[in-house]
mmCIF file with all atom_site columns, C-alpha atoms in Angstrom:
data_model
loop_
_atom_site.group_PDB
_atom_site.id
_atom_site.type_symbol
_atom_site.label_atom_id
_atom_site.label_alt_id
_atom_site.label_comp_id
_atom_site.label_asym_id
_atom_site.label_entity_id
_atom_site.label_seq_id
_atom_site.pdbx_PDB_ins_code
_atom_site.Cartn_x
_atom_site.Cartn_y
_atom_site.Cartn_z
_atom_site.occupancy
_atom_site.B_iso_or_equiv
_atom_site.pdbx_formal_charge
_atom_site.auth_seq_id
_atom_site.auth_comp_id
_atom_site.auth_asym_id
_atom_site.auth_atom_id
_atom_site.pdbx_PDB_model_num
ATOM 1   C CA . UNK A 1 1   ? -1.412  76.964 84.751 1.00 0.00 ? 1   UNK A CA 1
ATOM 2   C CA . UNK A 1 2   ? -3.357  77.240 81.495 1.00 0.00 ? 2   UNK A CA 1
ATOM 3   C CA . UNK A 1 3   ? -0.395  78.831 79.710 1.00 0.00 ? 3   UNK A CA 1
ATOM 4   C CA . UNK A 1 4   ? 1.926   76.105 80.972 1.00 0.00 ? 4   UNK A CA 1
ATOM 5   C CA . UNK A 1 5   ? -0.341  73.403 79.560 1.00 0.00 ? 5   UNK A CA 1
ATOM 6   C CA . UNK A 1 6   ? -1.016  75.316 76.334 1.00 0.00 ? 6   UNK A CA 1
ATOM 7   C CA . UNK A 1 7   ? 2.529   76.516 75.616 1.00 0.00 ? 7   UNK A CA 1
ATOM 8   C CA . UNK A 1 8   ? 5.295   75.037 77.750 1.00 0.00 ? 8   UNK A CA 1
ATOM 9   C CA . UNK A 1 9   ? 4.370   71.338 77.656 1.00 0.00 ? 9   UNK A CA 1
ATOM 10  C CA . UNK A 1 10  ? 3.787   71.319 73.860 1.00 0.00 ? 10  UNK A CA 1
ATOM 11  C CA . UNK A 1 11  ? 7.060   73.248 73.338 1.00 0.00 ? 11  UNK A CA 1
ATOM 12  C CA . UNK A 1 12  ? 8.862   70.687 75.487 1.00 0.00 ? 12  UNK A CA 1
ATOM 13  C CA . UNK A 1 13  ? 7.151   67.951 73.515 1.00 0.00 ? 13  UNK A CA 1
ATOM 14  C CA . UNK A 1 14  ? 8.287   69.448 70.189 1.00 0.00 ? 14  UNK A CA 1
ATOM 15  C CA . UNK A 1 15  ? 11.900  69.639 71.349 1.00 0.00 ? 15  UNK A CA 1
ATOM 16  C CA . UNK A 1 16  ? 11.803  66.099 72.749 1.00 0.00 ? 16  UNK A CA 1
ATOM 17  C CA . UNK A 1 17  ? 10.094  64.764 69.594 1.00 0.00 ? 17  UNK A CA 1
ATOM 18  C CA . UNK A 1 18  ? 12.726  66.306 67.344 1.00 0.00 ? 18  UNK A CA 1
ATOM 19  C CA . UNK A 1 19  ? 15.573  64.975 69.480 1.00 0.00 ? 19  UNK A CA 1
ATOM 20  C CA . UNK A 1 20  ? 13.940  61.538 69.621 1.00 0.00 ? 20  UNK A CA 1
ATOM 21  C CA . UNK A 1 21  ? 13.261  61.485 65.862 1.00 0.00 ? 21  UNK A CA 1
ATOM 22  C CA . UNK A 1 22  ? 16.878  62.448 65.166 1.00 0.00 ? 22  UNK A CA 1
ATOM 23  C CA . UNK A 1 23  ? 17.876  59.019 66.489 1.00 0.00 ? 23  UNK A CA 1
ATOM 24  C CA . UNK A 1 24  ? 16.470  57.481 63.311 1.00 0.00 ? 24  UNK A CA 1
ATOM 25  C CA . UNK A 1 25  ? 16.704  60.393 60.911 1.00 0.00 ? 25  UNK A CA 1
ATOM 26  C CA . UNK A 1 26  ? 13.648  62.114 59.513 1.00 0.00 ? 26  UNK A CA 1
ATOM 27  C CA . UNK A 1 27  ? 13.197  60.267 56.230 1.00 0.00 ? 27  UNK A CA 1
ATOM 28  C CA . UNK A 1 28  ? 12.495  56.698 55.320 1.00 0.00 ? 28  UNK A CA 1
ATOM 29  C CA . UNK A 1 29  ? 10.656  53.969 57.187 1.00 0.00 ? 29  UNK A CA 1
ATOM 30  C CA . UNK A 1 30  ? 13.560  53.531 59.622 1.00 0.00 ? 30  UNK A CA 1
ATOM 31  C CA . UNK A 1 31  ? 12.789  57.008 60.955 1.00 0.00 ? 31  UNK A CA 1
ATOM 32  C CA . UNK A 1 32  ? 9.262   56.059 62.059 1.00 0.00 ? 32  UNK A CA 1
ATOM 33  C CA . UNK A 1 33  ? 8.751   56.793 65.736 1.00 0.00 ? 33  UNK A CA 1
ATOM 34  C CA . UNK A 1 34  ? 7.753   53.179 66.417 1.00 0.00 ? 34  UNK A CA 1
ATOM 35  C CA . UNK A 1 35  ? 10.811  51.809 64.591 1.00 0.00 ? 35  UNK A CA 1
ATOM 36  C CA . UNK A 1 36  ? 13.096  53.970 66.705 1.00 0.00 ? 36  UNK A CA 1
ATOM 37  C CA . UNK A 1 37  ? 11.190  52.672 69.736 1.00 0.00 ? 37  UNK A CA 1
ATOM 38  C CA . UNK A 1 38  ? 12.380  49.122 69.054 1.00 0.00 ? 38  UNK A CA 1
ATOM 39  C CA . UNK A 1 39  ? 15.908  50.160 70.032 1.00 0.00 ? 39  UNK A CA 1
ATOM 40  C CA . UNK A 1 40  ? 15.000  52.928 72.481 1.00 0.00 ? 40  UNK A CA 1
ATOM 41  C CA . UNK A 1 41  ? 11.850  51.674 74.181 1.00 0.00 ? 41  UNK A CA 1
ATOM 42  C CA . UNK A 1 42  ? 12.049  53.869 77.290 1.00 0.00 ? 42  UNK A CA 1
ATOM 43  C CA . UNK A 1 43  ? 12.572  57.009 75.179 1.00 0.00 ? 43  UNK A CA 1
ATOM 44  C CA . UNK A 1 44  ? 9.638   55.944 72.995 1.00 0.00 ? 44  UNK A CA 1
ATOM 45  C CA . UNK A 1 45  ? 7.427   55.599 76.079 1.00 0.00 ? 45  UNK A CA 1
ATOM 46  C CA . UNK A 1 46  ? 8.411   59.100 77.212 1.00 0.00 ? 46  UNK A CA 1
ATOM 47  C CA . UNK A 1 47  ? 7.647   60.461 73.726 1.00 0.00 ? 47  UNK A CA 1
ATOM 48  C CA . UNK A 1 48  ? 4.234   58.769 73.688 1.00 0.00 ? 48  UNK A CA 1
ATOM 49  C CA . UNK A 1 49  ? 3.144   59.978 77.100 1.00 0.00 ? 49  UNK A CA 1
ATOM 50  C CA . UNK A 1 50  ? 4.484   63.495 76.534 1.00 0.00 ? 50  UNK A CA 1
ATOM 51  C CA . UNK A 1 51  ? 2.567   63.629 73.251 1.00 0.00 ? 51  UNK A CA 1
ATOM 52  C CA . UNK A 1 52  ? -0.644  62.474 74.929 1.00 0.00 ? 52  UNK A CA 1
ATOM 53  C CA . UNK A 1 53  ? -0.247  64.898 77.854 1.00 0.00 ? 53  UNK A CA 1
ATOM 54  C CA . UNK A 1 54  ? 0.398   67.817 75.464 1.00 0.00 ? 54  UNK A CA 1
ATOM 55  C CA . UNK A 1 55  ? -2.548  67.180 73.150 1.00 0.00 ? 55  UNK A CA 1
ATOM 56  C CA . UNK A 1 56  ? -4.851  65.724 75.811 1.00 0.00 ? 56  UNK A CA 1
ATOM 57  C CA . UNK A 1 57  ? -4.241  68.629 78.188 1.00 0.00 ? 57  UNK A CA 1
ATOM 58  C CA . UNK A 1 58  ? -4.958  71.155 75.466 1.00 0.00 ? 58  UNK A CA 1
ATOM 59  C CA . UNK A 1 59  ? -8.128  69.300 74.447 1.00 0.00 ? 59  UNK A CA 1
ATOM 60  C CA . UNK A 1 60  ? -9.254  69.182 78.076 1.00 0.00 ? 60  UNK A CA 1
ATOM 61  C CA . UNK A 1 61  ? -8.866  72.962 78.425 1.00 0.00 ? 61  UNK A CA 1
ATOM 62  C CA . UNK A 1 62  ? -10.536 73.585 75.069 1.00 0.00 ? 62  UNK A CA 1
ATOM 63  C CA . UNK A 1 63  ? -13.579 71.368 75.625 1.00 0.00 ? 63  UNK A CA 1
ATOM 64  C CA . UNK A 1 64  ? -14.171 72.803 79.100 1.00 0.00 ? 64  UNK A CA 1
ATOM 65  C CA . UNK A 1 65  ? -14.965 76.134 77.433 1.00 0.00 ? 65  UNK A CA 1
ATOM 66  C CA . UNK A 1 66  ? -18.080 74.604 75.890 1.00 0.00 ? 66  UNK A CA 1
ATOM 67  C CA . UNK A 1 67  ? -21.032 72.493 76.900 1.00 0.00 ? 67  UNK A CA 1
ATOM 68  C CA . UNK A 1 68  ? -19.945 69.196 75.322 1.00 0.00 ? 68  UNK A CA 1
ATOM 69  C CA . UNK A 1 69  ? -18.837 66.279 77.496 1.00 0.00 ? 69  UNK A CA 1
ATOM 70  C CA . UNK A 1 70  ? -18.292 63.563 74.869 1.00 0.00 ? 70  UNK A CA 1
ATOM 71  C CA . UNK A 1 71  ? -14.581 64.403 74.866 1.00 0.00 ? 71  UNK A CA 1
ATOM 72  C CA . UNK A 1 72  ? -14.062 62.509 78.149 1.00 0.00 ? 72  UNK A CA 1
ATOM 73  C CA . UNK A 1 73  ? -14.567 58.981 76.737 1.00 0.00 ? 73  UNK A CA 1
ATOM 74  C CA . UNK A 1 74  ? -12.662 60.048 73.608 1.00 0.00 ? 74  UNK A CA 1
ATOM 75  C CA . UNK A 1 75  ? -9.650  61.112 75.674 1.00 0.00 ? 75  UNK A CA 1
ATOM 76  C CA . UNK A 1 76  ? -9.811  57.880 77.678 1.00 0.00 ? 76  UNK A CA 1
ATOM 77  C CA . UNK A 1 77  ? -9.918  55.839 74.456 1.00 0.00 ? 77  UNK A CA 1
ATOM 78  C CA . UNK A 1 78  ? -6.998  57.855 73.037 1.00 0.00 ? 78  UNK A CA 1
ATOM 79  C CA . UNK A 1 79  ? -5.021  57.211 76.226 1.00 0.00 ? 79  UNK A CA 1
ATOM 80  C CA . UNK A 1 80  ? -5.701  53.468 75.934 1.00 0.00 ? 80  UNK A CA 1
ATOM 81  C CA . UNK A 1 81  ? -4.544  53.675 72.314 1.00 0.00 ? 81  UNK A CA 1
ATOM 82  C CA . UNK A 1 82  ? -1.306  55.404 73.301 1.00 0.00 ? 82  UNK A CA 1
ATOM 83  C CA . UNK A 1 83  ? -0.698  52.904 76.118 1.00 0.00 ? 83  UNK A CA 1
ATOM 84  C CA . UNK A 1 84  ? -1.147  50.069 73.614 1.00 0.00 ? 84  UNK A CA 1
ATOM 85  C CA . UNK A 1 85  ? 1.224   51.832 71.220 1.00 0.00 ? 85  UNK A CA 1
ATOM 86  C CA . UNK A 1 86  ? 4.023   52.164 73.754 1.00 0.00 ? 86  UNK A CA 1
ATOM 87  C CA . UNK A 1 87  ? 3.400   48.807 75.464 1.00 0.00 ? 87  UNK A CA 1
ATOM 88  C CA . UNK A 1 88  ? 3.583   46.558 72.393 1.00 0.00 ? 88  UNK A CA 1
ATOM 89  C CA . UNK A 1 89  ? 6.565   46.330 70.062 1.00 0.00 ? 89  UNK A CA 1
ATOM 90  C CA . UNK A 1 90  ? 6.363   47.369 66.433 1.00 0.00 ? 90  UNK A CA 1
ATOM 91  C CA . UNK A 1 91  ? 8.087   44.117 65.479 1.00 0.00 ? 91  UNK A CA 1
ATOM 92  C CA . UNK A 1 92  ? 6.868   42.055 62.515 1.00 0.00 ? 92  UNK A CA 1
ATOM 93  C CA . UNK A 1 93  ? 8.255   38.872 64.117 1.00 0.00 ? 93  UNK A CA 1
ATOM 94  C CA . UNK A 1 94  ? 5.964   39.274 67.132 1.00 0.00 ? 94  UNK A CA 1
ATOM 95  C CA . UNK A 1 95  ? 2.759   39.285 65.109 1.00 0.00 ? 95  UNK A CA 1
ATOM 96  C CA . UNK A 1 96  ? 0.279   39.720 67.975 1.00 0.00 ? 96  UNK A CA 1
ATOM 97  C CA . UNK A 1 97  ? 2.261   42.557 69.544 1.00 0.00 ? 97  UNK A CA 1
ATOM 98  C CA . UNK A 1 98  ? 2.699   44.179 66.137 1.00 0.00 ? 98  UNK A CA 1
ATOM 99  C CA . UNK A 1 99  ? -1.059  44.103 65.472 1.00 0.00 ? 99  UNK A CA 1
ATOM 100 C CA . UNK A 1 100 ? -1.873  45.463 68.959 1.00 0.00 ? 100 UNK A CA 1
ATOM 101 C CA . UNK A 1 101 ? 0.708   48.221 68.505 1.00 0.00 ? 101 UNK A CA 1
ATOM 102 C CA . UNK A 1 102 ? -0.816  49.208 65.159 1.00 0.00 ? 102 UNK A CA 1
ATOM 103 C CA . UNK A 1 103 ? -4.362  49.138 66.549 1.00 0.00 ? 103 UNK A CA 1
ATOM 104 C CA . UNK A 1 104 ? -3.300  51.364 69.453 1.00 0.00 ? 104 UNK A CA 1
ATOM 105 C CA . UNK A 1 105 ? -1.450  53.779 67.197 1.00 0.00 ? 105 UNK A CA 1
ATOM 106 C CA . UNK A 1 106 ? -4.336  54.035 64.745 1.00 0.00 ? 106 UNK A CA 1
ATOM 107 C CA . UNK A 1 107 ? -6.857  54.454 67.579 1.00 0.00 ? 107 UNK A CA 1
ATOM 108 C CA . UNK A 1 108 ? -4.813  57.236 69.188 1.00 0.00 ? 108 UNK A CA 1
ATOM 109 C CA . UNK A 1 109 ? -4.262  59.082 65.911 1.00 0.00 ? 109 UNK A CA 1
ATOM 110 C CA . UNK A 1 110 ? -7.841  58.799 64.686 1.00 0.00 ? 110 UNK A CA 1
ATOM 111 C CA . UNK A 1 111 ? -9.468  59.692 68.007 1.00 0.00 ? 111 UNK A CA 1
ATOM 112 C CA . UNK A 1 112 ? -7.223  62.691 68.632 1.00 0.00 ? 112 UNK A CA 1
ATOM 113 C CA . UNK A 1 113 ? -7.626  63.907 65.045 1.00 0.00 ? 113 UNK A CA 1
ATOM 114 C CA . UNK A 1 114 ? -11.404 63.599 65.245 1.00 0.00 ? 114 UNK A CA 1
ATOM 115 C CA . UNK A 1 115 ? -11.474 65.277 68.673 1.00 0.00 ? 115 UNK A CA 1
ATOM 116 C CA . UNK A 1 116 ? -9.506  68.280 67.430 1.00 0.00 ? 116 UNK A CA 1
ATOM 117 C CA . UNK A 1 117 ? -11.623 68.607 64.270 1.00 0.00 ? 117 UNK A CA 1
ATOM 118 C CA . UNK A 1 118 ? -14.921 68.298 66.200 1.00 0.00 ? 118 UNK A CA 1
ATOM 119 C CA . UNK A 1 119 ? -13.779 70.858 68.756 1.00 0.00 ? 119 UNK A CA 1
ATOM 120 C CA . UNK A 1 120 ? -13.262 73.454 66.052 1.00 0.00 ? 120 UNK A CA 1
ATOM 121 C CA . UNK A 1 121 ? -16.395 72.491 64.148 1.00 0.00 ? 121 UNK A CA 1
ATOM 122 C CA . UNK A 1 122 ? -18.699 72.538 67.189 1.00 0.00 ? 122 UNK A CA 1
ATOM 123 C CA . UNK A 1 123 ? -17.260 75.798 68.498 1.00 0.00 ? 123 UNK A CA 1
ATOM 124 C CA . UNK A 1 124 ? -17.842 77.379 65.079 1.00 0.00 ? 124 UNK A CA 1
ATOM 125 C CA . UNK A 1 125 ? -14.163 77.981 64.401 1.00 0.00 ? 125 UNK A CA 1
ATOM 126 C CA . UNK A 1 126 ? -14.586 76.934 60.790 1.00 0.00 ? 126 UNK A CA 1
ATOM 127 C CA . UNK A 1 127 ? -11.197 78.127 59.594 1.00 0.00 ? 127 UNK A CA 1
ATOM 128 C CA . UNK A 1 128 ? -9.412  76.063 62.265 1.00 0.00 ? 128 UNK A CA 1
ATOM 129 C CA . UNK A 1 129 ? -11.686 73.094 61.424 1.00 0.00 ? 129 UNK A CA 1
ATOM 130 C CA . UNK A 1 130 ? -10.816 73.403 57.733 1.00 0.00 ? 130 UNK A CA 1
ATOM 131 C CA . UNK A 1 131 ? -7.090  73.689 58.480 1.00 0.00 ? 131 UNK A CA 1
ATOM 132 C CA . UNK A 1 132 ? -7.198  70.611 60.719 1.00 0.00 ? 132 UNK A CA 1
ATOM 133 C CA . UNK A 1 133 ? -9.147  68.645 58.091 1.00 0.00 ? 133 UNK A CA 1
ATOM 134 C CA . UNK A 1 134 ? -6.651  69.579 55.354 1.00 0.00 ? 134 UNK A CA 1
ATOM 135 C CA . UNK A 1 135 ? -3.729  68.576 57.590 1.00 0.00 ? 135 UNK A CA 1
ATOM 136 C CA . UNK A 1 136 ? -5.309  65.212 58.448 1.00 0.00 ? 136 UNK A CA 1
ATOM 137 C CA . UNK A 1 137 ? -6.181  64.424 54.829 1.00 0.00 ? 137 UNK A CA 1
ATOM 138 C CA . UNK A 1 138 ? -2.729  65.501 53.618 1.00 0.00 ? 138 UNK A CA 1
ATOM 139 C CA . UNK A 1 139 ? -1.093  63.363 56.294 1.00 0.00 ? 139 UNK A CA 1
ATOM 140 C CA . UNK A 1 140 ? -3.177  60.341 55.295 1.00 0.00 ? 140 UNK A CA 1
ATOM 141 C CA . UNK A 1 141 ? -2.225  60.790 51.623 1.00 0.00 ? 141 UNK A CA 1
ATOM 142 C CA . UNK A 1 142 ? 1.465   61.160 52.517 1.00 0.00 ? 142 UNK A CA 1
ATOM 143 C CA . UNK A 1 143 ? 1.305   58.044 54.716 1.00 0.00 ? 143 UNK A CA 1
ATOM 144 C CA . UNK A 1 144 ? -0.217  56.055 51.859 1.00 0.00 ? 144 UNK A CA 1
ATOM 145 C CA . UNK A 1 145 ? 2.397   57.274 49.376 1.00 0.00 ? 145 UNK A CA 1
ATOM 146 C CA . UNK A 1 146 ? 5.566   57.306 51.494 1.00 0.00 ? 146 UNK A CA 1
ATOM 147 C CA . UNK A 1 147 ? 4.652   55.050 54.438 1.00 0.00 ? 147 UNK A CA 1
ATOM 148 C CA . UNK A 1 148 ? 5.804   56.048 57.900 1.00 0.00 ? 148 UNK A CA 1
ATOM 149 C CA . UNK A 1 149 ? 8.490   58.661 58.414 1.00 0.00 ? 149 UNK A CA 1
ATOM 150 C CA . UNK A 1 150 ? 9.154   60.857 61.423 1.00 0.00 ? 150 UNK A CA 1
ATOM 151 C CA . UNK A 1 151 ? 8.259   63.960 59.417 1.00 0.00 ? 151 UNK A CA 1
ATOM 152 C CA . UNK A 1 152 ? 4.883   62.583 58.307 1.00 0.00 ? 152 UNK A CA 1
ATOM 153 C CA . UNK A 1 153 ? 4.066   61.276 61.784 1.00 0.00 ? 153 UNK A CA 1
ATOM 154 C CA . UNK A 1 154 ? 4.983   64.511 63.553 1.00 0.00 ? 154 UNK A CA 1
ATOM 155 C CA . UNK A 1 155 ? 3.308   66.928 61.116 1.00 0.00 ? 155 UNK A CA 1
ATOM 156 C CA . UNK A 1 156 ? -0.282  66.529 62.453 1.00 0.00 ? 156 UNK A CA 1
ATOM 157 C CA . UNK A 1 157 ? 0.904   66.365 66.066 1.00 0.00 ? 157 UNK A CA 1
ATOM 158 C CA . UNK A 1 158 ? 2.812   69.647 65.800 1.00 0.00 ? 158 UNK A CA 1
ATOM 159 C CA . UNK A 1 159 ? -0.089  71.230 63.903 1.00 0.00 ? 159 UNK A CA 1
ATOM 160 C CA . UNK A 1 160 ? -2.401  70.121 66.722 1.00 0.00 ? 160 UNK A CA 1
ATOM 161 C CA . UNK A 1 161 ? -0.148  71.821 69.281 1.00 0.00 ? 161 UNK A CA 1
ATOM 162 C CA . UNK A 1 162 ? -0.240  75.083 67.318 1.00 0.00 ? 162 UNK A CA 1
ATOM 163 C CA . UNK A 1 163 ? -3.966  75.055 66.502 1.00 0.00 ? 163 UNK A CA 1
ATOM 164 C CA . UNK A 1 164 ? -5.011  74.086 70.038 1.00 0.00 ? 164 UNK A CA 1
ATOM 165 C CA . UNK A 1 165 ? -2.633  76.669 71.496 1.00 0.00 ? 165 UNK A CA 1
ATOM 166 C CA . UNK A 1 166 ? -4.182  79.370 69.315 1.00 0.00 ? 166 UNK A CA 1
ATOM 167 C CA . UNK A 1 167 ? -7.685  78.244 70.276 1.00 0.00 ? 167 UNK A CA 1
ATOM 168 C CA . UNK A 1 168 ? -6.987  78.001 74.009 1.00 0.00 ? 168 UNK A CA 1
ATOM 169 C CA . UNK A 1 169 ? -5.012  81.210 74.435 1.00 0.00 ? 169 UNK A CA 1
ATOM 170 C CA . UNK A 1 170 ? -7.266  83.387 72.345 1.00 0.00 ? 170 UNK A CA 1
ATOM 171 C CA . UNK A 1 171 ? -9.389  85.606 74.534 1.00 0.00 ? 171 UNK A CA 1
ATOM 172 C CA . UNK A 1 172 ? -13.113 85.109 74.124 1.00 0.00 ? 172 UNK A CA 1
ATOM 173 C CA . UNK A 1 173 ? -14.957 88.160 72.926 1.00 0.00 ? 173 UNK A CA 1
ATOM 174 C CA . UNK A 1 174 ? -17.600 89.327 75.312 1.00 0.00 ? 174 UNK A CA 1
ATOM 175 C CA . UNK A 1 175 ? -21.035 89.743 73.800 1.00 0.00 ? 175 UNK A CA 1
ATOM 176 C CA . UNK A 1 176 ? -22.336 93.253 74.274 1.00 0.00 ? 176 UNK A CA 1
ATOM 177 C CA . UNK A 1 177 ? -26.051 93.896 74.270 1.00 0.00 ? 177 UNK A CA 1
ATOM 178 C CA . UNK A 1 178 ? -27.313 97.040 72.666 1.00 0.00 ? 178 UNK A CA 1
ATOM 179 C CA . UNK A 1 179 ? -30.390 98.505 74.351 1.00 0.00 ? 179 UNK A CA 1
#
């Protein structure tokens, strides 16, 4: 079951994300996942929930290896953020819905990004923590420069799938006592 959650669901999510993003192209603001969702709302909802299940499931497995329990409210908050993202339209004309959509999207992204980074930091996987930090900072800079595009939106999500998969499927080394 662990391998299904760590490998199969994220792989399915990558394929679905790429197919979904191809509806709007991969460059320019029109390719943003939320923009595509205005015309294909049901497909957007599937993308959002599949993304949450893939990352959330991997985080659940990863955090269960350790002693920390703060991930539970973080995952709940991220789920609420994703539900807000897929429930409210990314339409400038519907100002309230637009703001709620953006709040949900930002909450999901920030909470998941922080959860992944903290997982690696607290479990002393400093290289994975550094890689995740560089990816998040690079993504933020690209978002500021180029605004939303499917490529920029999907980059940290796909990186999260890979990094969490590596973390979860790596066998723990047993500590051997020397007497």
